[in-house]
Amino acid sequence: MRIDAHHHVWTLDRGDYGWLTPALAPIHRDFSLSDLAPHLGAANIEGSILVQAAPTEAETMFLLDIAARATEVRGVVGWTDFDAPDASARIDALAAHRLLVGLRPMVQDMADDDWLLRPALAPLLAAMARNGLVFDALVLPRHLPRLLRLVDDHPATQFVLDHCGKPRLASGETADWYRDIASLAERPNIVCKLSGLVTEAAPDWQIADLRNAVDHVVACFGLSRLLWGSDWPVVNLAGGYEKWLAAAEALLADLSADEKAAVFGGNAARIYLAHRGRRC
């Protein structure tokens, strides 16, 4: 099964998408699964992982409700307030929803660059591991050394690095990213989501602009720890679903059929669904 390991839907009137302003005109509107369906159909993608885009549990419940009525959505990566006094209980309660497969604090938007190092996170990651939930790491390159420490401290927790850690491809300031990705990949409890690169590249990006970064994550993580995702509809800011999928397939054209099947679906099923005792 081919799986899109990272996409969103949203309804602006919900009012909890603070980052989604009119300045992002191509995506400043409602997006539903019916908008996504033609892209999945054209790409022969049968399943998907629906990911939170707002820092509220209300949005997570909104996504879980959508997923419960959509056969193509195989799991939801949601959000909870990790800073709440009852955060462990909240995680346990959310985990009761069979379609929840992970949680994603929006670290890239946090004022405290050291948030990942807070001791209070320890029991929360233990609760996630106990419930079979994946920790999706939405971070920027400057967070990678902190993420490395968190991954080391919680070997029982499965981590997913979103968007390859968002390397600064447009500016070319990537030396630290290359170093930190290599260090992270040495840890067996983290995998890398091959997504989001085109929105970090220059507006007129070409496949060649992505090649070094893709080759690096392939070399470091290996093909059993890479998960392709569209990051739709955010990808509409940088060419759209089909252009990014075609670029990824071109960059991975030399893989065997089994390797392609892993990156474009099998790994997502293993990381997200098997952790919850679910099958595709």
Short mmCIF file of C-alpha atoms in Angstrom, two decimals:
data_model
loop_
_atom_site.label_atom_id
_atom_site.label_comp_id
_atom_site.label_asym_id
_atom_site.label_seq_id
_atom_site.Cartn_x
_atom_site.Cartn_y
_atom_site.Cartn_z
CA MET A 1 0.00 0.00 0.00
CA ARG A 2 1.19 3.49 -0.86
CA ILE A 3 0.73 5.89 2.06
CA ASP A 4 1.06 9.65 2.20
CA ALA A 5 2.67 9.97 5.64
CA HIS A 6 1.96 13.66 6.16
CA HIS A 7 -0.93 15.88 5.13
CA HIS A 8 -3.40 18.29 6.70
CA VAL A 9 -6.96 19.48 6.37
CA TRP A 10 -8.38 22.61 7.97
CA THR A 11 -11.40 24.85 8.28
CA LEU A 12 -10.47 28.48 8.83
CA ASP A 13 -13.61 29.33 10.78
CA ARG A 14 -12.38 27.07 13.57
CA GLY A 15 -10.16 30.00 14.52
CA ASP A 16 -7.21 28.10 15.98
CA TYR A 17 -4.74 28.31 13.08
CA GLY A 18 -2.78 31.32 14.28
CA TRP A 19 0.03 30.81 11.78
CA LEU A 20 -2.32 30.63 8.78
CA THR A 21 -2.71 34.26 7.71
CA PRO A 22 -3.84 35.92 4.45
CA ALA A 23 -0.16 36.41 3.63
CA LEU A 24 -0.16 32.69 2.74
CA ALA A 25 -2.71 33.29 0.02
CA PRO A 26 -2.46 29.92 -1.84
CA ILE A 27 -3.42 28.00 1.30
CA HIS A 28 -5.54 30.57 3.15
CA ARG A 29 -8.81 28.76 2.56
CA ASP A 30 -10.54 25.61 3.72
CA PHE A 31 -9.06 22.29 2.63
CA SER A 32 -10.91 19.01 3.01
CA LEU A 33 -10.31 15.37 2.14
CA SER A 34 -12.41 15.87 -0.98
CA ASP A 35 -9.79 18.37 -2.16
CA LEU A 36 -7.05 15.83 -1.48
CA ALA A 37 -8.78 12.87 -3.13
CA PRO A 38 -7.81 13.68 -6.74
CA HIS A 39 -4.13 13.88 -5.76
CA LEU A 40 -4.25 10.55 -3.95
CA GLY A 41 -6.08 8.94 -6.84
CA ALA A 42 -3.62 10.20 -9.44
CA ALA A 43 -0.72 8.90 -7.36
CA ASN A 44 -2.33 5.52 -6.55
CA ILE A 45 -2.09 6.30 -2.85
CA GLU A 46 -4.56 4.30 -0.78
CA GLY A 47 -3.84 5.51 2.75
CA SER A 48 -2.69 8.60 4.60
CA ILE A 49 -1.61 10.01 7.94
CA LEU A 50 -3.55 13.15 8.88
CA VAL A 51 -1.44 15.58 10.92
CA GLN A 52 -2.45 18.41 13.24
CA ALA A 53 -1.96 22.03 12.20
CA ALA A 54 -3.30 23.86 15.27
CA PRO A 55 -2.09 23.72 18.90
CA THR A 56 -5.45 22.71 20.35
CA GLU A 57 -7.02 19.46 21.43
CA ALA A 58 -10.22 20.69 19.80
CA GLU A 59 -8.54 20.46 16.40
CA THR A 60 -7.29 16.97 17.24
CA MET A 61 -10.85 15.87 17.97
CA PHE A 62 -11.93 17.54 14.70
CA LEU A 63 -9.34 15.47 12.83
CA LEU A 64 -10.25 12.25 14.61
CA ASP A 65 -13.88 12.79 13.66
CA ILE A 66 -12.90 13.28 10.02
CA ALA A 67 -10.69 10.18 10.11
CA ALA A 68 -13.46 8.04 11.60
CA ARG A 69 -15.53 8.69 8.49
CA ALA A 70 -12.74 8.35 5.91
CA THR A 71 -11.30 4.98 4.93
CA GLU A 72 -8.22 6.55 3.38
CA VAL A 73 -7.06 8.10 6.67
CA ARG A 74 -5.24 5.33 8.52
CA GLY A 75 -4.07 7.43 11.46
CA VAL A 76 -4.02 10.88 13.03
CA VAL A 77 -1.06 12.70 14.57
CA GLY A 78 -2.66 15.08 17.04
CA TRP A 79 -1.72 17.64 19.67
CA THR A 80 -2.04 18.02 23.41
CA ASP A 81 -0.78 20.61 25.86
CA PHE A 82 2.49 19.10 27.06
CA ASP A 83 2.81 21.93 29.56
CA ALA A 84 -0.53 21.22 31.27
CA PRO A 85 -0.40 19.89 34.86
CA ASP A 86 -2.48 16.87 33.81
CA ALA A 87 -0.66 16.23 30.54
CA SER A 88 -0.03 12.54 31.28
CA ALA A 89 -3.73 11.94 31.89
CA ARG A 90 -4.57 13.84 28.70
CA ILE A 91 -2.24 11.61 26.72
CA ASP A 92 -3.84 8.49 28.18
CA ALA A 93 -7.31 9.82 27.34
CA LEU A 94 -6.40 10.74 23.77
CA ALA A 95 -4.75 7.36 23.25
CA ALA A 96 -8.14 5.73 23.78
CA HIS A 97 -9.06 6.94 20.30
CA ARG A 98 -8.02 4.06 18.06
CA LEU A 99 -7.09 6.31 15.12
CA LEU A 100 -4.64 8.44 17.10
CA VAL A 101 -1.13 7.28 16.23
CA GLY A 102 1.04 10.14 17.48
CA LEU A 103 1.34 13.60 19.00
CA ARG A 104 3.12 16.66 17.67
CA PRO A 105 4.01 19.67 19.82
CA MET A 106 4.69 22.60 17.48
CA VAL A 107 8.26 23.13 18.66
CA GLN A 108 9.18 25.34 15.71
CA ASP A 109 6.77 28.01 16.98
CA MET A 110 7.86 27.96 20.62
CA ALA A 111 9.73 30.92 22.10
CA ASP A 112 11.89 28.65 24.28
CA ASP A 113 14.51 26.93 22.13
CA ASP A 114 15.25 24.60 25.05
CA TRP A 115 11.67 23.39 25.47
CA LEU A 116 12.68 19.90 24.36
CA LEU A 117 15.08 19.72 27.31
CA ARG A 118 12.48 20.34 30.02
CA PRO A 119 12.58 17.58 32.67
CA ALA A 120 8.78 17.67 32.83
CA LEU A 121 8.66 15.99 29.42
CA ALA A 122 10.04 12.71 30.77
CA PRO A 123 6.79 11.26 32.19
CA LEU A 124 4.90 12.46 29.12
CA LEU A 125 7.15 10.63 26.70
CA ALA A 126 6.85 7.59 28.94
CA ALA A 127 3.07 7.87 28.64
CA MET A 128 3.37 8.10 24.86
CA ALA A 129 5.60 5.02 24.72
CA ARG A 130 3.22 3.13 27.01
CA ASN A 131 0.33 3.93 24.68
CA GLY A 132 2.22 3.20 21.46
CA LEU A 133 2.12 6.83 20.32
CA VAL A 134 4.80 8.31 18.07
CA PHE A 135 6.41 11.69 18.84
CA ASP A 136 6.42 13.78 15.65
CA ALA A 137 9.19 16.38 15.94
CA LEU A 138 8.28 19.62 14.13
CA VAL A 139 11.58 21.41 14.60
CA LEU A 140 13.97 23.79 12.91
CA PRO A 141 17.69 23.13 12.36
CA ARG A 142 18.63 24.94 15.56
CA HIS A 143 16.55 22.46 17.57
CA LEU A 144 18.30 19.35 16.26
CA PRO A 145 21.00 19.17 18.98
CA ARG A 146 18.26 19.41 21.64
CA LEU A 147 16.21 16.77 19.86
CA LEU A 148 19.25 14.50 19.86
CA ARG A 149 19.42 14.68 23.66
CA LEU A 150 15.69 13.96 23.96
CA VAL A 151 15.95 10.95 21.65
CA ASP A 152 18.89 9.62 23.67
CA ASP A 153 17.03 10.08 26.95
CA HIS A 154 13.93 8.20 25.75
CA PRO A 155 15.00 5.07 23.89
CA ALA A 156 11.56 3.48 24.31
CA THR A 157 9.85 6.33 22.44
CA GLN A 158 9.51 6.28 18.65
CA PHE A 159 10.40 9.66 17.13
CA VAL A 160 9.66 10.93 13.63
CA LEU A 161 11.62 13.93 12.34
CA ASP A 162 9.19 15.98 10.28
CA HIS A 163 10.26 17.58 7.01
CA CYS A 164 13.87 16.35 7.32
CA GLY A 165 14.39 18.94 10.05
CA LYS A 166 13.72 21.81 7.64
CA PRO A 167 17.19 22.44 6.16
CA ARG A 168 17.69 26.02 4.97
CA LEU A 169 18.02 25.10 1.32
CA ALA A 170 17.15 28.53 -0.05
CA SER A 171 20.01 30.28 1.78
CA GLY A 172 22.44 27.40 1.60
CA GLU A 173 23.13 27.60 5.36
CA THR A 174 23.08 23.86 5.84
CA ALA A 175 26.46 22.84 7.29
CA ASP A 176 25.11 22.37 10.83
CA TRP A 177 22.07 20.54 9.48
CA TYR A 178 24.24 18.00 7.65
CA ARG A 179 26.23 17.35 10.83
CA ASP A 180 23.22 17.11 13.14
CA ILE A 181 21.22 14.86 10.80
CA ALA A 182 24.14 12.42 10.71
CA SER A 183 24.24 12.35 14.52
CA LEU A 184 20.47 11.91 14.88
CA ALA A 185 20.37 9.09 12.39
CA GLU A 186 22.77 7.06 14.54
CA ARG A 187 19.92 6.65 17.04
CA PRO A 188 17.65 3.70 16.18
CA ASN A 189 14.47 5.20 17.69
CA ILE A 190 14.11 8.06 15.20
CA VAL A 191 13.06 8.01 11.55
CA CYS A 192 12.90 10.80 9.01
CA LYS A 193 9.91 12.07 7.09
CA LEU A 194 10.85 12.91 3.49
CA SER A 195 8.58 15.92 3.23
CA GLY A 196 8.61 19.70 3.42
CA LEU A 197 11.85 20.20 1.50
CA VAL A 198 10.34 22.19 -1.35
CA THR A 199 8.97 24.87 0.97
CA GLU A 200 12.50 25.31 2.35
CA ALA A 201 14.00 25.68 -1.15
CA ALA A 202 14.00 28.74 -3.39
CA PRO A 203 10.65 29.56 -5.04
CA ASP A 204 11.95 28.44 -8.45
CA TRP A 205 13.43 25.22 -7.10
CA GLN A 206 14.58 22.46 -9.40
CA ILE A 207 15.15 18.80 -8.59
CA ALA A 208 18.90 19.45 -8.45
CA ASP A 209 18.30 21.88 -5.56
CA LEU A 210 16.93 19.01 -3.45
CA ARG A 211 19.34 16.27 -4.42
CA ASN A 212 22.10 16.78 -1.84
CA ALA A 213 19.66 16.96 1.06
CA VAL A 214 17.76 13.88 -0.12
CA ASP A 215 20.97 11.94 -0.72
CA HIS A 216 22.10 12.86 2.79
CA VAL A 217 18.99 11.61 4.59
CA VAL A 218 19.03 8.45 2.46
CA ALA A 219 22.67 7.82 3.35
CA CYS A 220 22.17 8.57 7.04
CA PHE A 221 18.79 7.02 7.83
CA GLY A 222 18.74 4.29 5.23
CA LEU A 223 15.71 3.29 3.22
CA SER A 224 13.97 1.48 6.07
CA ARG A 225 13.73 4.72 8.10
CA LEU A 226 12.45 7.18 5.49
CA LEU A 227 8.73 7.99 5.08
CA TRP A 228 7.48 10.01 2.14
CA GLY A 229 4.87 12.66 2.84
CA SER A 230 3.29 15.37 0.72
CA ASP A 231 2.81 18.08 3.38
CA TRP A 232 -0.34 18.99 1.44
CA PRO A 233 -1.76 21.62 1.25
CA VAL A 234 1.32 23.51 2.51
CA VAL A 235 3.14 22.09 -0.52
CA ASN A 236 0.90 24.33 -2.66
CA LEU A 237 3.20 27.18 -1.64
CA ALA A 238 6.01 25.52 -3.59
CA GLY A 239 4.63 23.85 -6.69
CA GLY A 240 1.96 21.50 -5.44
CA TYR A 241 1.41 17.82 -4.75
CA GLU A 242 2.22 16.38 -8.14
CA LYS A 243 5.41 18.38 -8.63
CA TRP A 244 6.84 17.34 -5.26
CA LEU A 245 5.83 13.69 -5.71
CA ALA A 246 7.42 13.62 -9.17
CA ALA A 247 10.60 15.17 -7.75
CA ALA A 248 10.78 12.62 -4.93
CA GLU A 249 10.23 9.74 -7.33
CA ALA A 250 12.94 11.09 -9.65
CA LEU A 251 15.39 11.51 -6.78
CA LEU A 252 14.73 7.93 -5.66
CA ALA A 253 14.51 6.44 -9.15
CA ASP A 254 17.48 4.11 -8.62
CA LEU A 255 15.86 2.28 -5.73
CA SER A 256 14.59 -1.25 -6.09
CA ALA A 257 10.85 -1.90 -6.17
CA ASP A 258 10.95 -3.11 -2.57
CA GLU A 259 12.87 -0.04 -1.43
CA LYS A 260 10.40 2.28 -3.13
CA ALA A 261 7.51 0.41 -1.57
CA ALA A 262 9.07 0.95 1.85
CA VAL A 263 9.67 4.69 1.47
CA PHE A 264 6.30 5.36 -0.15
CA GLY A 265 4.19 3.36 2.27
CA GLY A 266 5.63 0.37 4.07
CA ASN A 267 7.71 2.34 6.53
CA ALA A 268 4.79 4.59 7.44
CA ALA A 269 2.63 1.53 8.10
CA ARG A 270 5.29 0.03 10.35
CA ILE A 271 6.11 3.20 12.29
CA TYR A 272 2.64 4.65 12.76
CA LEU A 273 0.22 1.77 12.55
CA ALA A 274 2.13 -1.19 13.97
CA HIS A 275 2.94 0.86 17.08
CA ARG A 276 -0.79 1.01 17.75
CA GLY A 277 -1.29 -2.65 16.98
CA ARG A 278 -3.04 -1.77 13.73
CA ARG A 279 -2.67 -3.10 10.22
CA CYS A 280 -3.12 -1.27 6.91
#
